[in-house]
Tab-separated table of C-alpha atoms and ligand atoms in Angstrom:
chain	number	residue	atom	x	y	z
A	5	MET	CA	-0.005	0.007	0.002
A	6	ILE	CA	1.224	3.495	-0.841
A	7	ILE	CA	0.169	6.588	1.076
A	8	THR	CA	1.209	9.949	-0.360
A	9	ILE	CA	1.390	13.126	1.682
A	10	ASP	CA	1.929	16.289	-0.347
A	11	GLY	CA	1.667	19.941	0.594
A	12	PRO	CA	3.576	23.199	1.082
A	13	ALA	CA	6.635	23.619	3.329
A	14	GLY	CA	5.807	23.842	7.024
A	15	ALA	CA	2.401	22.167	6.868
A	16	GLY	CA	3.790	19.486	9.170
A	17	LYS	CA	4.246	16.785	6.541
A	18	SER	CA	7.543	15.295	7.714
A	19	LEU	CA	6.629	14.872	11.321
A	20	ALA	CA	3.165	13.524	10.569
A	21	ALA	CA	4.296	11.227	7.758
A	22	ARG	CA	7.130	9.758	9.820
A	23	GLN	CA	4.892	9.073	12.817
A	24	LEU	CA	2.112	7.710	10.625
A	25	ALA	CA	4.549	5.304	9.004
A	26	LYS	CA	5.722	4.159	12.435
A	27	ASN	CA	2.174	3.585	13.691
A	28	LEU	CA	1.279	1.584	10.576
A	29	GLY	CA	4.573	-0.320	10.436
A	30	PHE	CA	5.232	1.148	6.953
A	31	ARG	CA	8.482	2.504	5.524
A	32	PHE	CA	8.847	6.265	5.227
A	33	LEU	CA	10.258	8.301	2.349
A	34	ASP	CA	11.161	11.991	2.674
A	35	THR	CA	11.527	13.095	-0.966
A	36	GLY	CA	12.396	16.707	-0.035
A	37	ALA	CA	15.509	15.281	1.624
A	38	MET	CA	16.564	13.872	-1.746
A	39	TYR	CA	16.323	17.290	-3.443
A	40	ARG	CA	18.225	18.764	-0.532
A	41	ALA	CA	20.941	16.114	-0.727
A	42	VAL	CA	21.504	16.785	-4.434
A	43	THR	CA	21.737	20.504	-3.591
A	44	LEU	CA	24.267	19.891	-0.826
A	45	ALA	CA	26.400	17.867	-3.228
A	46	GLY	CA	26.248	20.728	-5.749
A	47	LEU	CA	27.180	23.224	-3.063
A	48	ARG	CA	30.167	21.210	-1.965
A	49	GLN	CA	31.350	20.777	-5.528
A	50	LYS	CA	30.959	24.526	-6.036
A	51	ILE	CA	28.990	24.101	-9.243
A	52	ASN	CA	27.704	26.919	-11.390
A	53	TRP	CA	24.006	26.927	-10.445
A	54	GLU	CA	23.020	28.460	-13.742
A	55	ASN	CA	24.397	25.449	-15.622
A	56	THR	CA	21.569	22.923	-15.213
A	57	GLY	CA	23.596	20.127	-16.824
A	58	GLU	CA	26.163	20.185	-14.011
A	59	LEU	CA	23.611	19.520	-11.288
A	60	ALA	CA	21.804	16.864	-13.347
A	61	LYS	CA	25.111	15.081	-13.805
A	62	ILE	CA	25.767	15.125	-10.066
A	63	ALA	CA	22.286	13.695	-9.411
A	64	ALA	CA	22.799	10.953	-12.003
A	65	ASN	CA	25.895	9.639	-10.269
A	66	LEU	CA	25.074	10.322	-6.659
A	67	SER	CA	24.454	7.671	-4.042
A	68	ILE	CA	21.618	8.833	-1.757
A	69	ARG	CA	20.360	6.414	0.855
A	70	LEU	CA	17.470	7.053	3.161
A	71	SER	CA	16.921	4.975	6.205
A	72	ASP	CA	13.864	5.886	8.283
A	73	ALA	CA	15.573	8.683	10.158
A	74	ARG	CA	18.902	9.357	8.427
A	75	VAL	CA	20.027	10.636	5.041
A	76	LEU	CA	23.325	9.262	3.701
A	77	LEU	CA	25.145	10.906	0.846
A	78	GLU	CA	27.960	8.698	-0.443
A	79	ASP	CA	27.815	6.960	2.971
A	80	GLU	CA	28.216	10.248	4.877
A	81	ASP	CA	25.428	11.142	7.298
A	82	VAL	CA	24.092	14.519	6.039
A	83	THR	CA	20.803	14.502	7.978
A	84	ALA	CA	21.586	17.832	9.652
A	85	ALA	CA	23.664	19.363	6.848
A	86	ILE	CA	20.743	19.311	4.395
A	87	ARG	CA	18.482	21.323	6.728
A	88	THR	CA	20.443	24.586	6.873
A	89	PHE	CA	18.881	27.835	5.641
A	90	GLU	CA	21.472	27.975	2.839
A	91	VAL	CA	20.608	24.537	1.461
A	92	THR	CA	16.873	25.235	1.856
A	93	THR	CA	17.225	28.390	-0.235
A	94	LEU	CA	19.366	26.780	-2.930
A	95	THR	CA	17.203	23.672	-3.270
A	96	ARG	CA	15.082	25.381	-5.899
A	97	HIS	CA	17.892	24.666	-8.368
A	98	ALA	CA	17.456	20.939	-7.834
A	99	ALA	CA	13.661	21.138	-7.799
A	100	ASP	CA	13.548	23.154	-11.050
A	101	ASN	CA	15.984	20.837	-12.820
A	102	LEU	CA	14.187	18.315	-15.034
A	103	GLY	CA	17.202	15.980	-15.187
A	104	VAL	CA	17.379	15.924	-11.403
A	105	ARG	CA	13.621	15.364	-11.100
A	106	GLU	CA	13.661	12.469	-13.537
A	107	ARG	CA	16.446	10.760	-11.644
A	108	LEU	CA	14.854	11.286	-8.235
A	109	VAL	CA	11.443	10.093	-9.400
A	110	GLU	CA	13.156	6.933	-10.620
A	111	LEU	CA	14.848	6.448	-7.220
A	112	GLN	CA	11.577	7.093	-5.380
A	113	ARG	CA	9.723	4.462	-7.408
A	114	ALA	CA	12.582	1.990	-6.888
A	115	PHE	CA	12.467	2.652	-3.146
A	116	ALA	CA	8.730	1.884	-3.065
A	117	GLU	CA	9.093	-1.424	-4.885
A	118	GLY	CA	7.441	-4.181	-2.865
A	119	LYS	CA	6.968	-2.035	0.230
A	120	ASN	CA	4.174	-0.526	2.247
A	121	LEU	CA	5.117	3.108	2.183
A	122	VAL	CA	4.262	6.570	3.449
A	123	THR	CA	5.917	9.050	1.099
A	124	GLU	CA	6.066	12.788	1.515
A	125	GLY	CA	6.739	15.637	-0.940
A	126	ARG	CA	5.058	17.879	-3.498
A	127	ASP	CA	4.408	15.606	-6.479
A	128	GLN	CA	3.955	12.207	-4.903
A	129	ALA	CA	0.243	11.866	-5.679
A	130	THR	CA	0.294	13.659	-9.014
A	131	VAL	CA	3.491	12.442	-10.675
A	132	VAL	CA	5.332	9.726	-8.795
A	133	PHE	CA	2.548	7.480	-7.464
A	134	PRO	CA	-0.658	8.383	-9.277
A	135	LYS	CA	-2.135	5.027	-8.272
A	136	ALA	CA	-1.457	5.423	-4.547
A	137	GLU	CA	-4.225	3.987	-2.392
A	138	VAL	CA	-4.440	6.992	-0.057
A	139	LYS	CA	-3.562	10.549	-1.077
A	140	ILE	CA	-3.370	13.298	1.514
A	141	TYR	CA	-2.892	17.014	0.846
A	142	LEU	CA	-1.653	18.634	4.045
A	143	THR	CA	-1.956	22.410	4.401
A	144	ALA	CA	-1.702	25.215	6.991
A	145	SER	CA	-1.927	28.989	6.813
A	146	ASP	CA	1.137	31.031	5.782
A	147	GLU	CA	1.617	32.442	9.303
A	148	VAL	CA	1.396	29.114	11.088
A	149	ARG	CA	3.807	27.473	8.635
A	150	ALA	CA	6.373	30.310	8.957
A	151	GLN	CA	6.163	30.181	12.769
A	152	ARG	CA	6.838	26.458	12.733
A	153	ARG	CA	9.807	26.797	10.369
A	154	TYR	CA	11.166	29.735	12.381
A	155	LYS	CA	11.080	27.779	15.650
A	156	ASP	CA	12.642	24.825	13.930
A	157	LEU	CA	15.541	26.918	12.565
A	158	LEU	CA	16.136	28.621	15.916
A	159	ALA	CA	16.271	25.221	17.581
A	160	ARG	CA	18.950	24.267	15.082
A	161	GLY	CA	20.958	27.295	16.123
A	162	GLU	CA	20.373	29.357	12.953
A	163	ARG	CA	20.152	33.133	13.182
A	164	VAL	CA	17.039	34.123	11.285
A	165	THR	CA	14.087	36.443	11.822
A	166	LEU	CA	10.428	35.568	11.422
A	167	PRO	CA	9.806	38.117	8.589
A	168	GLU	CA	12.819	36.690	6.749
A	169	VAL	CA	11.473	33.142	7.079
A	170	LEU	CA	8.019	34.251	5.930
A	171	LYS	CA	9.452	36.031	2.896
A	172	LYS	CA	11.531	33.017	1.852
A	173	GLN	CA	8.544	30.752	2.414
A	174	MET	CA	6.380	32.863	0.106
A	175	GLU	CA	9.083	32.775	-2.572
A	176	ARG	CA	9.364	29.011	-2.201
A	177	ASP	CA	5.573	28.550	-2.353
A	178	ARG	CA	5.400	30.615	-5.503
A	179	ARG	CA	8.127	28.528	-7.129
A	180	ASP	CA	6.641	25.227	-5.941
A	181	LEU	CA	3.224	26.217	-7.304
A	182	GLN	CA	4.515	27.528	-10.623
A	183	ARG	CA	6.833	24.620	-11.390
A	184	GLU	CA	5.410	23.056	-14.518
A	185	ILE	CA	6.696	19.543	-13.909
A	186	GLY	CA	6.523	18.205	-10.374
A	187	GLY	CA	4.972	21.404	-9.003
A	188	LEU	CA	2.803	21.504	-5.935
A	189	ARG	CA	-0.718	20.499	-6.927
A	190	LYS	CA	-3.538	18.847	-5.136
A	191	ALA	CA	-4.400	15.625	-6.932
A	192	GLU	CA	-8.054	15.266	-7.801
A	193	ASN	CA	-8.601	12.375	-5.446
A	194	SER	CA	-6.534	13.780	-2.569
A	195	ILE	CA	-8.069	14.420	0.824
A	196	GLU	CA	-7.165	17.878	2.142
A	197	VAL	CA	-6.291	18.238	5.818
A	198	CYS	CA	-5.554	21.669	7.361
A	199	THR	CA	-3.250	21.436	10.380
A	200	ASP	CA	-3.622	25.003	11.721
A	201	ARG	CA	-5.644	24.061	14.764
A	202	LEU	CA	-4.330	20.560	15.269
A	203	THR	CA	-1.485	19.372	17.459
A	204	ALA	CA	1.088	17.045	15.861
A	205	ASP	CA	-0.552	14.059	17.583
A	206	GLU	CA	-3.993	15.086	16.335
A	207	VAL	CA	-2.711	15.326	12.757
A	208	VAL	CA	-1.304	11.784	12.959
A	209	ALA	CA	-4.520	10.467	14.497
A	210	LYS	CA	-6.570	12.070	11.739
A	211	LEU	CA	-4.341	10.611	9.005
A	212	GLU	CA	-4.410	7.192	10.601
A	213	GLN	CA	-8.202	7.369	10.647
A	214	LEU	CA	-8.236	8.158	6.920
A	215	VAL	CA	-5.918	5.243	6.151
A	216	ARG	CA	-7.913	2.804	8.278
A	217	ALA	CA	-11.093	3.910	6.486
A	218	ALA	CA	-9.445	3.297	3.097
A	219	GLU	CA	-8.276	-0.152	4.195
A	220	LYS	CA	-11.857	-1.324	4.837
B	21	LIG	O1	9.925	19.207	1.885
B	21	LIG	P1	11.203	20.016	1.877
B	21	LIG	O2	11.017	21.415	2.358
B	21	LIG	O3	12.324	19.327	2.564
B	21	LIG	O4	11.607	20.096	0.339
B	21	LIG	C1	12.673	20.903	-0.114
B	21	LIG	C2	12.353	21.463	-1.478
B	21	LIG	O5	12.404	20.402	-2.446
B	21	LIG	C3	10.949	22.066	-1.620
B	21	LIG	O6	10.953	23.463	-1.465
B	21	LIG	C4	10.514	21.728	-3.012
B	21	LIG	O7	10.803	22.794	-3.854
B	21	LIG	C5	11.384	20.557	-3.399
B	21	LIG	N1	10.654	19.305	-3.521
B	21	LIG	C6	10.155	18.974	-4.763
B	21	LIG	N2	9.504	17.773	-4.937
B	21	LIG	C7	9.352	16.926	-3.913
B	21	LIG	C8	9.851	17.254	-2.636
B	21	LIG	C9	10.498	18.466	-2.479
B	21	LIG	O8	10.263	19.742	-5.704
B	21	LIG	N3	8.744	15.763	-4.095
């Protein structure tokens, strides 16, 4: 069984998807982490971001492994390194790159092979797993999402301000929505869940309810 969870940054996808997978005994796939890992590799190799071929080539040859909680890039644990503000801002180069997208979609489908999976991203229901059994579209208001991201970055020791986070978030939303291939779209048969007034536990409980109902 495949469960897709798509939605904008800060809607609470990662936390909810990871916990949902745990509760169901399913594997978990964080596809945003893959775009971030490609970006980190590009950053380290000091590529020219305007040359799309360079990043696509890196993605084509890169070893990215995701265990349930860790991200390994060429066997190095980059779980924290891919979450910095710098990588977050630069990740649009990977997300906009068709060569990178093609490669990562391929890896995502290979990862899902023969597994029960909860997968999280922007295009999981629309592009990667159009036949998924349960499709969730997780949202929250701009302010709530920015607050969550801001707290998260502060906890990681980054020096950012809330208006700065909100501005970047709006830029990222615009890009995610406008991206022609793999952009953020609600699939026709997705169930929308707004997390504004829900605690993290309530979100997971709600999603679990939806999955159990689909299993019947
Ligand atoms: O979800 P997360 O914020 O970690 O994703 C990082 C970036 O990767 C997003 O801003 C989005 O542009 C991109 N992304 C994507 N397709 C996915 C997952 C993430 O384009 N399936």
